[in-house]
Structure formats: C-alpha cells, structure tokens
Short mmCIF file of C-alpha atoms in Angstrom, two decimals:
data_model
loop_
_atom_site.label_atom_id
_atom_site.label_comp_id
_atom_site.label_asym_id
_atom_site.label_seq_id
_atom_site.Cartn_x
_atom_site.Cartn_y
_atom_site.Cartn_z
CA UNK T 1 38.32 36.15 23.19
CA UNK T 2 34.98 37.80 22.44
CA UNK T 3 32.94 38.89 25.43
CA UNK T 4 29.27 38.50 26.23
CA UNK T 5 27.16 40.20 23.56
CA UNK T 6 23.77 41.77 24.23
CA UNK T 7 21.24 43.58 22.09
CA UNK T 8 19.65 46.00 21.89
CA UNK T 9 21.71 48.37 24.04
CA UNK T 10 18.78 50.69 24.67
CA UNK T 11 15.01 50.29 24.45
CA UNK T 12 12.15 52.65 25.23
CA UNK T 13 8.62 51.26 25.36
CA UNK T 14 5.26 52.23 26.80
CA UNK T 15 3.75 50.35 29.71
CA UNK T 16 1.76 47.26 28.76
CA UNK T 17 3.93 46.74 25.64
CA UNK T 18 6.21 43.74 25.26
CA UNK T 19 9.98 43.67 24.80
CA UNK T 20 12.68 41.06 24.23
CA UNK T 21 16.39 41.08 24.93
CA UNK T 22 19.04 38.85 23.38
CA UNK T 23 22.28 37.49 24.82
CA UNK T 24 25.16 35.55 23.27
CA UNK T 25 27.51 34.22 25.95
CA UNK T 26 31.24 33.62 25.74
CA UNK T 27 31.93 30.53 23.65
CA UNK T 28 32.11 27.39 25.74
CA UNK T 29 30.48 28.86 28.85
CA UNK T 30 27.81 26.44 29.99
CA UNK T 31 26.18 28.70 32.58
CA UNK T 32 24.21 31.82 31.63
CA UNK T 33 22.56 34.37 33.91
CA UNK T 34 20.11 37.23 33.51
CA UNK T 35 20.22 40.04 36.07
CA UNK T 36 18.10 43.14 36.64
CA UNK T 37 19.97 46.23 37.87
CA UNK T 38 17.86 49.15 39.02
CA UNK T 39 19.62 52.52 39.08
CA UNK T 40 21.80 52.86 42.18
CA UNK T 41 21.49 49.20 43.19
CA UNK T 42 23.50 46.04 42.68
CA UNK T 43 22.42 43.43 40.12
CA UNK T 44 19.65 41.03 41.13
CA UNK T 45 19.55 37.55 39.63
CA UNK T 46 16.44 36.81 37.58
CA UNK T 47 17.27 33.41 36.09
CA UNK T 48 20.19 31.02 35.74
CA UNK T 49 20.64 28.41 32.99
CA UNK T 50 23.01 25.45 32.98
CA UNK T 51 23.29 24.53 29.30
CA UNK T 52 19.62 24.87 28.26
CA UNK T 53 18.09 23.87 31.59
CA UNK T 54 16.87 26.29 34.27
CA UNK T 55 18.83 26.08 37.54
CA UNK T 56 17.27 28.97 39.44
CA UNK T 57 14.34 31.20 38.51
CA UNK T 58 13.10 31.90 42.02
CA UNK T 59 13.28 35.71 41.58
CA UNK T 60 11.80 35.83 38.08
CA UNK T 61 8.33 37.45 38.02
CA UNK T 62 6.84 34.62 36.01
CA UNK T 63 3.52 36.35 35.40
CA UNK T 64 5.25 38.76 33.02
CA UNK T 65 8.86 37.62 32.49
CA UNK T 66 9.99 34.61 30.51
CA UNK T 67 13.37 33.38 29.33
CA UNK T 68 14.73 30.62 27.19
CA UNK T 69 18.13 29.39 26.13
CA UNK T 70 18.21 27.89 22.69
CA UNK T 71 20.46 24.87 22.14
CA UNK T 72 22.44 25.80 25.23
CA UNK T 73 23.96 28.91 23.62
CA UNK T 74 21.99 32.13 22.95
CA UNK T 75 19.28 33.28 25.30
CA UNK T 76 16.32 35.65 25.16
CA UNK T 77 14.54 37.40 28.02
CA UNK T 78 11.02 38.67 27.40
CA UNK T 79 8.76 41.00 29.35
CA UNK T 80 5.04 41.00 28.55
CA UNK T 81 3.36 43.28 29.53
CA UNK T 82 5.91 45.78 30.82
CA UNK T 83 5.32 47.91 33.91
CA UNK T 84 6.91 51.21 34.90
CA UNK T 85 8.92 49.45 37.63
CA UNK T 86 10.61 47.26 35.00
CA UNK T 87 12.75 50.24 33.99
CA UNK T 88 16.29 49.02 34.66
CA UNK T 89 19.43 47.67 33.02
CA UNK T 90 19.18 43.99 32.11
CA UNK T 91 22.54 42.29 32.31
CA UNK T 92 23.52 38.94 30.86
CA UNK T 93 26.50 37.04 32.28
CA UNK T 94 28.15 33.74 31.49
CA UNK T 95 30.48 31.53 33.46
CA UNK T 96 33.04 28.83 32.72
CA UNK T 97 32.86 27.64 36.33
CA UNK T 98 30.26 27.68 39.07
CA UNK T 99 31.40 31.00 40.48
CA UNK T 100 33.29 33.39 38.20
CA UNK T 101 30.93 35.38 36.00
CA UNK T 102 31.60 37.64 33.01
CA UNK T 103 29.05 40.31 32.18
CA UNK T 104 27.83 41.83 28.95
CA UNK T 105 27.26 45.59 28.50
CA UNK T 106 23.58 45.36 29.39
CA UNK T 107 20.35 46.62 27.85
CA UNK T 108 18.91 49.79 29.34
CA UNK T 109 15.10 49.58 29.35
CA UNK T 110 12.92 52.64 29.92
CA UNK T 111 9.18 52.05 30.36
CA UNK T 112 7.06 55.20 30.00
CA UNK V 1 19.26 34.23 52.92
CA UNK V 2 22.65 35.66 51.93
CA UNK V 3 23.07 39.40 52.52
CA UNK V 4 25.70 41.91 51.44
CA UNK V 5 26.03 45.52 52.64
CA UNK V 6 28.56 47.92 51.18
CA UNK V 7 29.75 51.18 52.70
CA UNK V 8 30.07 53.99 52.11
CA UNK V 9 27.53 54.45 49.32
CA UNK V 10 29.72 57.13 47.73
CA UNK V 11 33.31 58.23 48.17
CA UNK V 12 35.01 61.33 46.83
CA UNK V 13 38.81 61.23 46.85
CA UNK V 14 41.60 63.48 45.73
CA UNK V 15 44.10 61.89 43.39
CA UNK V 16 46.67 60.10 45.55
CA UNK V 17 44.41 59.95 48.63
CA UNK V 18 44.26 56.28 49.66
CA UNK V 19 41.06 54.83 51.12
CA UNK V 20 39.14 51.61 51.80
CA UNK V 21 35.72 50.31 50.81
CA UNK V 22 33.85 47.93 53.09
CA UNK V 23 31.73 44.90 52.23
CA UNK V 24 29.94 43.23 55.15
CA UNK V 25 28.27 39.91 54.50
CA UNK V 26 26.22 37.15 56.05
CA UNK V 27 26.21 33.85 54.22
CA UNK V 28 25.72 30.21 55.02
CA UNK V 29 28.95 28.60 53.91
CA UNK V 30 31.01 31.04 51.86
CA UNK V 31 32.05 29.59 48.50
CA UNK V 32 33.57 32.85 47.28
CA UNK V 33 33.53 36.63 47.66
CA UNK V 34 33.81 38.64 44.47
CA UNK V 35 34.75 42.23 43.68
CA UNK V 36 33.63 43.84 40.44
CA UNK V 37 34.19 47.28 38.92
CA UNK V 38 31.35 48.89 36.97
CA UNK V 39 31.78 51.94 34.75
CA UNK V 40 28.74 54.00 33.69
CA UNK V 41 26.82 52.34 30.87
CA UNK V 42 28.81 49.12 31.11
CA UNK V 43 28.45 45.72 32.72
CA UNK V 44 30.42 44.77 35.83
CA UNK V 45 34.06 43.84 35.21
CA UNK V 46 35.53 41.03 37.32
CA UNK V 47 38.38 42.08 39.64
CA UNK V 48 39.00 39.47 42.36
CA UNK V 49 37.73 36.29 43.97
CA UNK V 50 38.53 35.57 47.64
CA UNK V 51 37.75 32.16 49.09
CA UNK V 52 38.85 32.12 52.74
CA UNK V 53 39.52 34.44 55.67
CA UNK V 54 43.01 35.89 55.60
CA UNK V 55 43.28 35.76 51.84
CA UNK V 56 44.51 38.86 49.99
CA UNK V 57 44.73 39.70 46.30
CA UNK V 58 46.25 42.69 44.50
CA UNK V 59 45.88 44.26 41.10
CA UNK V 60 47.64 47.53 40.34
CA UNK V 61 46.39 50.06 42.94
CA UNK V 62 43.70 47.73 44.30
CA UNK V 63 44.06 45.24 47.14
CA UNK V 64 41.23 43.05 48.42
CA UNK V 65 41.22 41.37 51.83
CA UNK V 66 38.79 38.99 53.50
CA UNK V 67 37.76 38.22 57.08
CA UNK V 68 34.95 35.97 58.31
CA UNK V 69 32.46 38.83 58.30
CA UNK V 70 33.72 41.42 55.83
CA UNK V 71 35.96 42.27 52.95
CA UNK V 72 37.86 45.46 52.23
CA UNK V 73 38.92 46.90 48.92
CA UNK V 74 41.89 49.20 49.49
CA UNK V 75 42.66 51.78 46.83
CA UNK V 76 46.24 53.03 47.12
CA UNK V 77 47.17 56.39 45.59
CA UNK V 78 44.08 56.42 43.33
CA UNK V 79 44.02 58.06 39.92
CA UNK V 80 41.01 59.61 38.14
CA UNK V 81 40.71 56.46 36.01
CA UNK V 82 39.89 54.51 39.18
CA UNK V 83 36.56 56.35 39.32
CA UNK V 84 33.80 53.74 39.06
CA UNK V 85 31.25 51.84 41.10
CA UNK V 86 32.76 48.91 42.98
CA UNK V 87 30.45 45.97 43.61
CA UNK V 88 30.89 43.17 46.12
CA UNK V 89 29.09 39.83 45.81
CA UNK V 90 29.03 36.52 47.70
CA UNK V 91 28.35 33.00 46.60
CA UNK V 92 27.02 30.88 49.46
CA UNK V 93 26.65 27.16 49.86
CA UNK V 94 22.87 27.23 50.23
CA UNK V 95 22.02 28.97 46.97
CA UNK V 96 23.60 28.58 43.57
CA UNK V 97 23.87 32.28 42.81
CA UNK V 98 25.73 35.53 43.49
CA UNK V 99 24.18 38.01 45.90
CA UNK V 100 25.37 41.57 45.25
CA UNK V 101 25.67 44.56 47.53
CA UNK V 102 24.48 47.99 46.46
CA UNK V 103 27.94 49.15 45.44
CA UNK V 104 30.22 52.07 46.37
CA UNK V 105 30.50 54.91 43.85
CA UNK V 106 34.06 56.21 43.86
CA UNK V 107 35.00 59.54 42.32
CA UNK V 108 38.69 60.45 42.17
CA UNK V 109 39.32 64.12 41.41
CA UNK V 110 42.62 65.28 39.88
#
C-alpha cells in the first residue's frame, strides 16, 4: 500500500514570498490533516478535512495560510506572504478512522 | 484544552541499557493515547494506540503502558537502530484532533 505522498520535500523562499505544498493521502482515507512541526517540537495541527469539508481549522493563521482539498483526495496548503517564523516542517497525514493517523515525509520550509 | 508533556527531552543510552520514557497528559475524556517514532527527515511512524488505563502493548523491544494520568514507553535492551524521537499524542473527547507532546530524543550508542 502506498503511503502519504508530499511535495516538494524542501523549499527555500524569502520572506513575503508565497509557497504551496501538495499532499496525496493514502487511497480510501477520508480524513486528511496538515501539521506544522517546528524544530525540536511536536507537530501542531493546522487544519483537518473530512472528505473535502473542513472539520477543524482553529489553529490555522487564516490571514496568511489557506488550504483546500480537491474532490476529497489531494490537498494543497498555501502560505502568502511567508514570515520568518513559518520556517518548519509541514506534515500531511491521513486516517482511515477517527484516530489512527499515517504521516507523509513532510516538506521542510526555510524562510530567509 | 488537552495537554501532553514528555520527559526527558533527551536520553542517551548504551546498547542494551533498558530505560523508560514518560508521557504525562491532561485530557477531557481520553479517546486514545498514541505513540509515534520519528526519524530525522521523516514523518512520524505509528507505533501503538492505548485506549484505557491498564492497557499494555508490545512491539519488538518496545512496550507501552497506560495509567489515568500518564503513559510509559519502555525500551528493553535497545539497539542503535532504536535511536529516534518518540512522540506521544492524545485524542480527547472535546476536540477532534491529536495533541502532541514535544517528544523524547533517544540516542543509543553501540
């Protein structure tokens, strides 16, 4: 079974630029999550989708972050404009149930 | 709000030296406690789910236990390949999400 796919794996941008990340979840998983993991910390949930509807986006900085899930499968996370403090690993996860989550390899973002 | 605290932050072990990692939590209505392993440059890898106090689960050299306030991950006779960051997370009844602790970085030296 193929795992969660993410791209790109690495991205370096300057502050105030925009960036987008892509995620393809495990086939058949209805729930998709985006997390932000700052170096040395645990992942923090940004947004959760159930099929193509948003379940929880309470910790998403909506003034600069946006996310969508097309046709209940792939998802993109966008940051516009980026700030220095956005430097982190962005993890995508999907779940076949309400609780058990499977993570992709992440995208490491560096904002200079 | 659900909270998870892991200790110690880092652990250096000699190969074969058994030890335990602690995960203390506060949650309103525990739906599940999760342990993940994370290698550098990779996403977290699912290890265990524990649902109720007294429950235990084992996988190779790892054993996870759960009480009403904390969980332990015991590493028995670790090998260098057990070196990783171990993350604990809880899923509470109030929210519909996992809350992670900061992780314990384990280094096992040969």
